[in-house]
mmCIF file of C-alpha atoms in Angstrom:
data_model
loop_
_atom_site.group_PDB
_atom_site.id
_atom_site.type_symbol
_atom_site.label_atom_id
_atom_site.label_comp_id
_atom_site.label_asym_id
_atom_site.label_seq_id
_atom_site.Cartn_x
_atom_site.Cartn_y
_atom_site.Cartn_z
ATOM 1 C CA MET A 1 82.201 163.923 162.816
ATOM 2 C CA ARG A 2 85.689 162.228 164.000
ATOM 3 C CA THR A 3 88.778 163.342 162.499
ATOM 4 C CA ALA A 4 92.243 161.789 162.298
ATOM 5 C CA LEU A 5 93.711 164.823 164.135
ATOM 6 C CA PRO A 6 91.767 166.743 166.822
ATOM 7 C CA GLY A 7 90.151 169.900 165.523
ATOM 8 C CA LEU A 8 90.581 169.403 161.921
ATOM 9 C CA GLY A 9 87.954 171.500 160.048
ATOM 10 C CA GLN A 10 89.793 172.848 157.075
ATOM 11 C CA GLN A 11 92.301 171.910 154.503
ATOM 12 C CA ILE A 12 94.783 173.801 152.309
ATOM 13 C CA THR A 13 96.546 172.389 149.446
ATOM 14 C CA PHE A 14 99.730 174.439 148.305
ATOM 15 C CA VAL A 15 101.064 174.547 144.618
ATOM 16 C CA TYR A 16 103.991 176.467 143.516
ATOM 17 C CA ALA A 17 104.771 178.580 140.259
ATOM 18 C CA GLU A 18 107.767 179.900 138.858
ATOM 19 C CA GLN A 19 105.765 182.983 137.741
ATOM 20 C CA PRO A 20 102.885 182.921 140.059
ATOM 21 C CA GLU A 21 101.254 186.194 138.686
ATOM 22 C CA ALA A 22 99.826 184.272 135.733
ATOM 23 C CA SER A 23 98.356 181.511 138.135
ATOM 24 C CA TRP A 24 96.895 184.161 140.400
ATOM 25 C CA HIS A 25 95.196 185.722 137.553
ATOM 26 C CA PHE A 26 93.852 182.495 136.378
ATOM 27 C CA TYR A 27 92.440 181.362 139.816
ATOM 28 C CA GLU A 28 91.102 184.923 140.514
ATOM 29 C CA THR A 29 89.754 185.877 137.028
ATOM 30 C CA VAL A 30 89.257 182.657 135.196
ATOM 31 C CA LEU A 31 88.072 180.247 138.028
ATOM 32 C CA GLN A 32 86.813 183.151 140.180
ATOM 33 C CA LEU A 33 87.772 181.597 143.355
ATOM 34 C CA PRO A 34 87.615 183.947 146.375
ATOM 35 C CA LEU A 35 90.953 185.293 147.622
ATOM 36 C CA VAL A 36 90.987 184.756 151.325
ATOM 37 C CA GLN A 37 94.510 185.993 152.106
ATOM 38 C CA ASP A 38 97.404 187.613 150.167
ATOM 39 C CA GLN A 39 100.735 186.643 151.880
ATOM 40 C CA GLY A 40 102.836 188.561 149.200
ATOM 41 C CA ARG A 41 104.660 185.209 147.868
ATOM 42 C CA CYS A 42 101.502 183.123 148.424
ATOM 43 C CA ARG A 43 97.932 183.734 147.732
ATOM 44 C CA ILE A 44 95.191 181.438 149.379
ATOM 45 C CA TYR A 45 91.865 180.846 147.732
ATOM 46 C CA ALA A 46 88.659 179.448 149.027
ATOM 47 C CA VAL A 47 87.510 176.442 147.205
ATOM 48 C CA ALA A 48 84.582 174.831 149.066
ATOM 49 C CA GLY A 49 82.454 175.281 152.031
ATOM 50 C CA GLY A 50 80.725 178.469 151.280
ATOM 51 C CA ALA A 51 81.516 182.334 152.009
ATOM 52 C CA ASP A 52 80.571 181.995 155.750
ATOM 53 C CA ALA A 53 82.472 178.872 156.469
ATOM 54 C CA PRO A 54 85.103 177.989 153.848
ATOM 55 C CA ARG A 55 86.577 174.392 154.482
ATOM 56 C CA ALA A 56 89.044 173.816 151.610
ATOM 57 C CA PHE A 57 91.441 176.144 150.171
ATOM 58 C CA LEU A 58 94.225 176.239 147.506
ATOM 59 C CA GLY A 59 97.342 178.279 148.098
ATOM 60 C CA VAL A 60 99.332 179.254 145.114
ATOM 61 C CA CYS A 61 102.931 180.441 146.005
ATOM 62 C CA ARG A 62 106.110 181.635 144.190
ATOM 63 C CA ALA A 63 108.375 178.554 143.406
ATOM 64 C CA ARG A 64 111.736 178.377 144.976
ATOM 65 C CA ALA A 65 113.176 176.080 142.159
ATOM 66 C CA PRO A 66 111.907 174.921 138.810
ATOM 67 C CA ARG A 67 109.458 172.033 138.518
ATOM 68 C CA ALA A 68 111.065 168.680 138.778
ATOM 69 C CA GLY A 69 108.872 167.032 136.422
ATOM 70 C CA ASP A 70 105.576 167.076 134.427
ATOM 71 C CA GLU A 71 103.889 163.757 135.177
ATOM 72 C CA PRO A 72 101.196 164.614 137.801
ATOM 73 C CA ARG A 73 100.524 161.078 138.720
ATOM 74 C CA ALA A 74 104.067 160.189 139.536
ATOM 75 C CA GLU A 75 105.249 160.242 143.241
ATOM 76 C CA GLY A 76 105.327 163.721 144.296
ATOM 77 C CA GLY A 77 102.902 164.877 141.652
ATOM 78 C CA VAL A 78 99.574 166.786 142.098
ATOM 79 C CA VAL A 79 96.187 166.562 140.510
ATOM 80 C CA ILE A 80 93.697 169.098 142.021
ATOM 81 C CA THR A 81 90.099 167.989 141.835
ATOM 82 C CA PHE A 82 86.985 170.047 142.158
ATOM 83 C CA VAL A 83 84.032 167.815 143.044
ATOM 84 C CA THR A 84 80.396 169.388 141.923
ATOM 85 C CA PRO A 85 77.360 167.509 140.479
ATOM 86 C CA ARG A 86 77.430 170.265 137.645
ATOM 87 C CA VAL A 87 80.410 168.894 135.395
ATOM 88 C CA ALA A 88 78.825 169.777 132.167
ATOM 89 C CA GLU A 89 77.868 173.355 133.215
ATOM 90 C CA CYS A 90 81.397 173.746 134.478
ATOM 91 C CA HIS A 91 83.063 172.496 131.310
ATOM 92 C CA ALA A 92 81.042 175.023 129.186
ATOM 93 C CA LEU A 93 81.671 177.965 131.440
ATOM 94 C CA LEU A 94 85.417 177.200 131.418
ATOM 95 C CA LYS A 95 85.390 176.648 127.716
ATOM 96 C CA ALA A 96 83.622 179.988 127.285
ATOM 97 C CA ARG A 97 86.257 181.774 129.348
ATOM 98 C CA GLY A 98 88.928 180.431 126.883
ATOM 99 C CA VAL A 99 90.380 177.495 129.025
ATOM 100 C CA GLU A 100 91.573 174.464 126.927
ATOM 101 C CA VAL A 101 89.065 171.741 128.403
ATOM 102 C CA GLY A 102 88.555 169.464 125.434
ATOM 103 C CA GLU A 103 85.245 168.524 123.555
ATOM 104 C CA ALA A 104 83.240 167.176 126.407
ATOM 105 C CA PRO A 105 83.439 165.693 129.966
ATOM 106 C CA ALA A 106 83.848 161.889 129.847
ATOM 107 C CA TRP A 107 82.705 159.000 131.942
ATOM 108 C CA SER A 108 84.974 156.620 133.637
ATOM 109 C CA GLU A 109 83.576 153.450 134.375
ATOM 110 C CA ALA A 110 86.669 152.276 136.451
ATOM 111 C CA TYR A 111 86.096 155.001 138.869
ATOM 112 C CA GLY A 112 82.299 155.738 138.510
ATOM 113 C CA VAL A 113 82.882 159.591 137.722
ATOM 114 C CA GLU A 114 82.173 161.967 135.191
ATOM 115 C CA HIS A 115 85.119 164.316 134.678
ATOM 116 C CA PHE A 116 87.388 166.546 132.514
ATOM 117 C CA PHE A 117 90.868 167.792 132.812
ATOM 118 C CA PHE A 118 92.532 171.038 131.942
ATOM 119 C CA ARG A 119 95.795 172.787 133.118
ATOM 120 C CA ASP A 120 96.570 176.010 134.915
ATOM 121 C CA PRO A 121 99.387 178.563 133.745
ATOM 122 C CA ALA A 122 102.005 176.690 136.018
ATOM 123 C CA GLY A 123 101.243 173.285 134.283
ATOM 124 C CA TYR A 124 99.233 171.757 137.112
ATOM 125 C CA LEU A 125 96.541 169.200 136.218
ATOM 126 C CA LEU A 126 93.121 170.284 137.407
ATOM 127 C CA GLU A 127 90.005 168.023 137.159
ATOM 128 C CA VAL A 128 86.272 168.696 137.625
ATOM 129 C CA GLN A 129 84.292 165.671 138.376
ATOM 130 C CA ARG A 130 81.032 164.113 139.718
ATOM 131 C CA PHE A 131 80.885 160.813 141.766
ATOM 132 C CA ASP A 132 78.154 158.571 140.576
ATOM 133 C CA ARG A 133 78.717 155.714 143.086
ATOM 134 C CA GLY A 134 77.846 155.020 146.623
ATOM 135 C CA GLY A 135 79.874 155.949 149.525
ATOM 136 C CA TRP A 136 80.760 159.565 148.400
ATOM 137 C CA PRO A 137 79.658 162.262 151.009
ATOM 138 C CA GLU A 138 77.327 164.888 149.711
ATOM 139 C CA PRO A 139 78.612 168.454 149.666
ATOM 140 C CA ALA A 140 77.208 170.885 152.335
ATOM 141 C CA ASP A 141 76.760 173.450 149.718
ATOM 142 C CA GLN A 142 75.958 172.904 145.988
ATOM 143 C CA ALA A 143 75.412 176.524 145.024
#
């Protein structure tokens, strides 16, 4: 597969929390993402690609300053989306773990996705979604 930059095979998104301990607990215990590396001020979790060859990661780091704003869809904002064909199952699991996820996943006609949103302890907007439109690549591992 051709990439925009030579050798790209993994991706990390970093987010920042003033009190990262609550976020670390959330990602490790509630979402149960595997911890790949603890750098002290920052912890990096595997998100996709399987245990043997993770490809996507989320780094949660101690912030150096307070959050500038709460609107995730404004310039500089972040929405972290986890893609899975099992949206309803994820919704039920997170709800059972005490995460405020709303009543049920919703369908977006505009984007052709089934999805739901929730927030992490630092206030980041997280989304779980399934694409139901042509052109989206199938994941390598759907475990």
